[in-house]
CSV table of C-alpha atoms in Angstrom, one decimal:
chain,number,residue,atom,x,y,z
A,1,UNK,CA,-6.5,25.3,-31.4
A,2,UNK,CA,-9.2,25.9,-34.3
A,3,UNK,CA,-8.7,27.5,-37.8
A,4,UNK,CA,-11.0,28.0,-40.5
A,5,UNK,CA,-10.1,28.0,-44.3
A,6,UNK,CA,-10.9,27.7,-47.9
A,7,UNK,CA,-9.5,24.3,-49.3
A,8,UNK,CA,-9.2,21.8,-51.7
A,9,UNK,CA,-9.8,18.1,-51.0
A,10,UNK,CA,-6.7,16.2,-52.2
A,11,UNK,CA,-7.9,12.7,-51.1
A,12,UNK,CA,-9.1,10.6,-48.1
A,13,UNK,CA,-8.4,7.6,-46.2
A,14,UNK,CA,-10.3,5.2,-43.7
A,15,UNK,CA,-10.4,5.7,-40.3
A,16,UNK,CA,-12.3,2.9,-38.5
A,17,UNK,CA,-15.4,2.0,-39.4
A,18,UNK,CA,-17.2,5.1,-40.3
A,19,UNK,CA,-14.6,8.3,-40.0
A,20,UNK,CA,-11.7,9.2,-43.0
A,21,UNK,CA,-8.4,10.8,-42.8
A,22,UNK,CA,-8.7,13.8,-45.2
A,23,UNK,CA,-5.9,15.5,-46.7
A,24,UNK,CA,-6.5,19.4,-48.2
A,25,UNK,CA,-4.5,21.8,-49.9
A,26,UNK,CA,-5.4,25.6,-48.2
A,27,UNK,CA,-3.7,29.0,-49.0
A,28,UNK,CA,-2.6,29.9,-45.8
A,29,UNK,CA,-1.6,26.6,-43.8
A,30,UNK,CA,-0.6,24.5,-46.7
A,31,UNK,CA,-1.1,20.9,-47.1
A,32,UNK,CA,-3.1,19.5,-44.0
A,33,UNK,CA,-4.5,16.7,-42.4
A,34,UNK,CA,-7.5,15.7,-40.2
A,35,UNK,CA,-10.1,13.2,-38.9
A,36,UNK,CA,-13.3,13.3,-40.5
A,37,UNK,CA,-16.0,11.7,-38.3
A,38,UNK,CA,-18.6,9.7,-40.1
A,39,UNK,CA,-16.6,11.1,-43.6
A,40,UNK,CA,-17.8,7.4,-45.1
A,41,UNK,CA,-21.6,7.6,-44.8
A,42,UNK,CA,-23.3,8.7,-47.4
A,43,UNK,CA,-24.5,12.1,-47.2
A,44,UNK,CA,-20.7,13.0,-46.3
A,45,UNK,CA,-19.3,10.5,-49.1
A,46,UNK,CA,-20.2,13.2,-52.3
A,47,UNK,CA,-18.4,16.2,-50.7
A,48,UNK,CA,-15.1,14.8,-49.6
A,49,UNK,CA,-13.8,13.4,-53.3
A,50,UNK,CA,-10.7,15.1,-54.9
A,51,UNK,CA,-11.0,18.3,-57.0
A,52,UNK,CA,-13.7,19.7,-54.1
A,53,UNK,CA,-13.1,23.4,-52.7
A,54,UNK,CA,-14.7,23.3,-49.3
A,55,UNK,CA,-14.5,25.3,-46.3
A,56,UNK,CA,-12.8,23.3,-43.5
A,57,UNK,CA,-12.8,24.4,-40.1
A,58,UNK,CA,-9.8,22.1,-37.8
A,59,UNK,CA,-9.8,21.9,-34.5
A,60,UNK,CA,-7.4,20.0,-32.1
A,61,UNK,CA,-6.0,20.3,-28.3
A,62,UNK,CA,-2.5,20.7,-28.9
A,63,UNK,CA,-1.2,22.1,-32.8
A,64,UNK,CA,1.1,19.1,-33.3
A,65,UNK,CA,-2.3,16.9,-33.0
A,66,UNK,CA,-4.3,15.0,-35.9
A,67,UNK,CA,-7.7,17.4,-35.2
A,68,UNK,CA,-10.7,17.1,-36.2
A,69,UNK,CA,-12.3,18.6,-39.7
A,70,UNK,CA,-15.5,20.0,-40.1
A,71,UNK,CA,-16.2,20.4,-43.9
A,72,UNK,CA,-18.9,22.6,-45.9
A,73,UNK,CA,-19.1,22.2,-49.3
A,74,UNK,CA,-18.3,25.2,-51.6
A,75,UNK,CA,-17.6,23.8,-55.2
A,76,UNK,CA,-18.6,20.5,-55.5
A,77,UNK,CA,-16.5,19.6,-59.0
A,78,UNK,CA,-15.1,16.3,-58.5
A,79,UNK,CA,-18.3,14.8,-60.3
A,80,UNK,CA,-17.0,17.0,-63.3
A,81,UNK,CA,-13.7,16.2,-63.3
A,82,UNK,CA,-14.2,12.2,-63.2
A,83,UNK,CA,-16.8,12.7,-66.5
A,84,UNK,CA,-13.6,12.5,-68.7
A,85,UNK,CA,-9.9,10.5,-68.7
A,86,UNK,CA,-8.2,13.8,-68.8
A,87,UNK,CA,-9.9,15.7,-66.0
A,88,UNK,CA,-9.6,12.7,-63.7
A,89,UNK,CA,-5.4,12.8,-64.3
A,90,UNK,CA,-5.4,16.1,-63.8
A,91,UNK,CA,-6.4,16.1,-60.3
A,92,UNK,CA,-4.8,12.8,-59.6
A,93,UNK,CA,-1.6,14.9,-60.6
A,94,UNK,CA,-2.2,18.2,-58.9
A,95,UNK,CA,-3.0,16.3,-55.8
A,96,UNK,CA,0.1,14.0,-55.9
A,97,UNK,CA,2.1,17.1,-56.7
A,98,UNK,CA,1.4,18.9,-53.5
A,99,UNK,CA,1.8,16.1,-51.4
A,100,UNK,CA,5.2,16.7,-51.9
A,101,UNK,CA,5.3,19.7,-50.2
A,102,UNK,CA,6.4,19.5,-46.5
A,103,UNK,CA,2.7,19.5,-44.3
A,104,UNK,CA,1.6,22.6,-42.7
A,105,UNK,CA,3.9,24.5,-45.0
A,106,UNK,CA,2.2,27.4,-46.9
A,107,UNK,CA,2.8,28.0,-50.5
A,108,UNK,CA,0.2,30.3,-51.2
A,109,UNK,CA,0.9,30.6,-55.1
A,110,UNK,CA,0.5,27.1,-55.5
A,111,UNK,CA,-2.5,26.6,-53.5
A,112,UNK,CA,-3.5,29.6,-56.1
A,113,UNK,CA,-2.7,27.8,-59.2
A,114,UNK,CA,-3.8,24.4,-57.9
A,115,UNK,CA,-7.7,25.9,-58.6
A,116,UNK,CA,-7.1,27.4,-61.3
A,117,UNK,CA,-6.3,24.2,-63.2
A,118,UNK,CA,-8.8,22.9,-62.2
A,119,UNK,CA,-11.2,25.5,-63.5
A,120,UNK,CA,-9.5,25.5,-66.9
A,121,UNK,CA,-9.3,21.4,-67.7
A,122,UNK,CA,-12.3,21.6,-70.4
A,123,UNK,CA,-9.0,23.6,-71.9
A,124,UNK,CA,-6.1,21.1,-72.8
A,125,UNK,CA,-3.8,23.4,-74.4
A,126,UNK,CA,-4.6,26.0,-71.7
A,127,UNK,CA,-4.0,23.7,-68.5
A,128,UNK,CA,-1.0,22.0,-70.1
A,129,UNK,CA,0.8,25.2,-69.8
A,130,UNK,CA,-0.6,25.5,-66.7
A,131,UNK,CA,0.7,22.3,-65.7
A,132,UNK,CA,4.0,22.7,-66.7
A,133,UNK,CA,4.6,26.1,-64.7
A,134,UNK,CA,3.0,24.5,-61.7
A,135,UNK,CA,5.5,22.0,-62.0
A,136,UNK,CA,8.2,24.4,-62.4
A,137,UNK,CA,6.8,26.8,-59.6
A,138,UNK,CA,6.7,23.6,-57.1
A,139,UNK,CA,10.2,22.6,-58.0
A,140,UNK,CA,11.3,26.6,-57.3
A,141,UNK,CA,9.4,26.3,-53.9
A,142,UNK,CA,11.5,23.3,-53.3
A,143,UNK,CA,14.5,24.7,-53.8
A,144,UNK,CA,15.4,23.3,-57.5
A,145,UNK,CA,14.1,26.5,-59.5
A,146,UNK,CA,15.6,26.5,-62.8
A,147,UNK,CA,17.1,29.9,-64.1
A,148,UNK,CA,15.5,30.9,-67.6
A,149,UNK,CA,16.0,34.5,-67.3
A,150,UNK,CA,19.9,34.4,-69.6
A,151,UNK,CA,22.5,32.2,-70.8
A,152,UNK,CA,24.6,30.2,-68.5
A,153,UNK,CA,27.3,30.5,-70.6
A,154,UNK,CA,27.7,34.1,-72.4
A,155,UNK,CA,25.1,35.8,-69.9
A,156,UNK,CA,23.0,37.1,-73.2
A,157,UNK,CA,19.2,36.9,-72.6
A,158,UNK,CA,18.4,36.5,-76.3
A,159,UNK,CA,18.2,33.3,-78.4
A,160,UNK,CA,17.6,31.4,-75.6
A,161,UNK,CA,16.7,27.6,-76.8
A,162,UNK,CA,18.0,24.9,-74.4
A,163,UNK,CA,18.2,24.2,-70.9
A,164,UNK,CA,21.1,22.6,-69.7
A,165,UNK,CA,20.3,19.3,-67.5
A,166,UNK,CA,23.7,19.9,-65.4
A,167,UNK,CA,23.0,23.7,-63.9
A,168,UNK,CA,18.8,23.7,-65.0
A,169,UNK,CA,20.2,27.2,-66.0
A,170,UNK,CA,19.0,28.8,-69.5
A,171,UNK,CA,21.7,28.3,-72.8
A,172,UNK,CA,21.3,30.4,-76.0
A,173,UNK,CA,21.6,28.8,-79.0
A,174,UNK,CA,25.0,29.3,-80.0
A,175,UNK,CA,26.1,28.6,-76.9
A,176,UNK,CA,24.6,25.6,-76.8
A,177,UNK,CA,25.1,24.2,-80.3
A,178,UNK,CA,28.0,22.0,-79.5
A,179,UNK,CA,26.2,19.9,-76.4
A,180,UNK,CA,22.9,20.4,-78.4
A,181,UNK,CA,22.1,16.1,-78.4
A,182,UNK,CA,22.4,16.4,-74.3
A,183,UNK,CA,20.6,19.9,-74.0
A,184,UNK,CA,16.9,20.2,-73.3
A,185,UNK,CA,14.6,22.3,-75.4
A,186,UNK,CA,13.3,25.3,-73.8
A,187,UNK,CA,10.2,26.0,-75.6
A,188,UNK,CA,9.4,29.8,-76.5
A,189,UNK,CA,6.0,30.0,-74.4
A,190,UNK,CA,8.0,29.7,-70.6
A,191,UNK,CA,10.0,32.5,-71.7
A,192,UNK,CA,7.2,34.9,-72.5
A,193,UNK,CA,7.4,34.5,-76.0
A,194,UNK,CA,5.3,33.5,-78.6
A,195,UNK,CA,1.3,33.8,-79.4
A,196,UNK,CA,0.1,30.2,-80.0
A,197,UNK,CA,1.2,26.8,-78.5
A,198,UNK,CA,2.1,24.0,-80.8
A,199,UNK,CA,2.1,20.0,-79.3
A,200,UNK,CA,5.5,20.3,-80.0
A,201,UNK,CA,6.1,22.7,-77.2
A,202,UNK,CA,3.8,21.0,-74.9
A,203,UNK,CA,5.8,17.8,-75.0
A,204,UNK,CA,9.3,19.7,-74.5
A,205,UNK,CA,8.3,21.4,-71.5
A,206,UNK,CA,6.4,18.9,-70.1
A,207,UNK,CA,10.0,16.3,-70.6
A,208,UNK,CA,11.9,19.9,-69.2
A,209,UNK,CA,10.0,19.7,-66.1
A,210,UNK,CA,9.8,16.0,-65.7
A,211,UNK,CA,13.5,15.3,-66.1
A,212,UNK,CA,14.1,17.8,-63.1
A,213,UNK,CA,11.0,16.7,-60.9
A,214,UNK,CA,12.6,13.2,-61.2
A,215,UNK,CA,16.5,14.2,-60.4
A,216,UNK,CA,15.4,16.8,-57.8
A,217,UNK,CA,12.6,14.8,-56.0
A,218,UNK,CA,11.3,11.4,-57.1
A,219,UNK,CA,14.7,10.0,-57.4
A,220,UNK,CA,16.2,11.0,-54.0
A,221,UNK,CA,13.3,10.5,-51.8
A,222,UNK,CA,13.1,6.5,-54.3
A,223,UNK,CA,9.9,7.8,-55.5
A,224,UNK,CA,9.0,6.4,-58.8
A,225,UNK,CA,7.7,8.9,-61.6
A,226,UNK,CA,3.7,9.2,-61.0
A,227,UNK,CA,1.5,7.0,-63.5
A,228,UNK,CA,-0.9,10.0,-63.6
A,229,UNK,CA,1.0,12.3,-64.7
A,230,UNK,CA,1.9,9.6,-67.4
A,231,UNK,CA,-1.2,9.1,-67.9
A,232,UNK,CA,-2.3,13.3,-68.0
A,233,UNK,CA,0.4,13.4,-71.0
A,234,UNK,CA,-0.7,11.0,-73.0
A,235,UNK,CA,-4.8,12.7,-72.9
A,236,UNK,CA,-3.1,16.0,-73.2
A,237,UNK,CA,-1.1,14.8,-76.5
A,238,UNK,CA,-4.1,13.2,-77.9
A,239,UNK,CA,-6.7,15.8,-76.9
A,240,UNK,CA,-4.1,18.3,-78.7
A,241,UNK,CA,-4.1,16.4,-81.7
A,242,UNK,CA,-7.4,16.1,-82.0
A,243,UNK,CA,-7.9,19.9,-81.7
């Protein structure tokens, strides 16, 4: 068996003495596993970090086996990404985002959006929006996709302002005006609506998607809620600020 694709490093692992257990994100094999021989020496140590595109060619005996990696470099960026708090949560994030997808299970669109993050994290109020629809596409890939599209309750597709945390369905605001203290806010941007971003919105999307990443998938599988993505929030808000 042997396949060759485009891929970015999500982290390593030892193996041995000298070899790593490498872990990529591709396009059209999802997330993926393999030995790395001599992946600790030096020469090898600058190309496998996190946040690296690389062309990886695997190769194993039987399909269910380990295989071997054979990496090239193709955008060496990790070095980038670690020159600042903010790019170094990001791909902390991204990475321990997709290792919650099943392995060798494709999800094209979020291999996709996975690089284009983390072409954009000079950006903060660009790759926090970014962010938060990868975090909403992953949890529609997994099955929990919330429904933003019209009102849960009248049907109506305008004045849509809350989310409710029962059906992750879409509420408009009369609707929702009663149950407004247990609603969450659905900010104007995921909705297509809307020319600027305020922090405001950030912060309520970002707690939208959080609240069902923990119910759907941290909670059941007695995960606790990532530190860097606690940490990513926290630059985000501040970098925001700052302007």
């Amino acid at each position: 068996m042997e396949w060759t694709e485009d891929a970015l490093i999500l982290g390593t692992r030892k193996h041995g003495e000298t070899s790593v257990i490498l872990e990529v994100m591709t396009r059209e094999r999802g997330r993926c596993l393999g030995l790395v021989r001599g992946g600790r020496s030096r020469r090898m140590q600058p190309t496998l970090q996190a946040g690296n595109r690389v062309t990886a060619t695997w190769r194993a005996r039987l399909e269910d086996h380990l295989g071997i990696f054979t990496i090239d470099p193709v955008a060496l960026r990790a070095a980038s990404l670690m020159e600042t708090s903010l790019g170094l949560h990001i791909i902390q994030t991204v990475a321990g985002l997709l290792r919650l997808l099943p392995e060798r299970d494709p999800h094209a669109a979020l291999a996709d959006a996975a690089e284009i993050i983390l072409e954009n994290t000079r950006e903060p109020i660009v790759v926090a929006a970014l962010m938060v629809r990868f975090e909403l596409a992953l949890l529609d890939d997994l099955g929990f996709g919330l429904d933003l599209s019209k009102c849960a309750a009248t049907g109506t597709k305008q004045d849509l302002v809350y989310v409710s945390p029962k059906s992750g369905r879409a509420v408009s605001a009369d609707a929702g005006e009663p149950y407004k203290a247990k609603m969450l806010v659905l900010p104007p941007f995921l909705k297509g609506e809307g020319t600027s971003l305020e922090r405001s919105d950030i912060m309520n999307a970002f707690t939208l998607s959080g609240f069902f990443l923990n119910r759907h998938i941290f909670e059941p599988r007695a995960l606790p809620p990532p530190l860097a993505r606690e940490a990513l929030l926290r630059d985000l808000e501040r970098a925001i600020e700052e302007g």
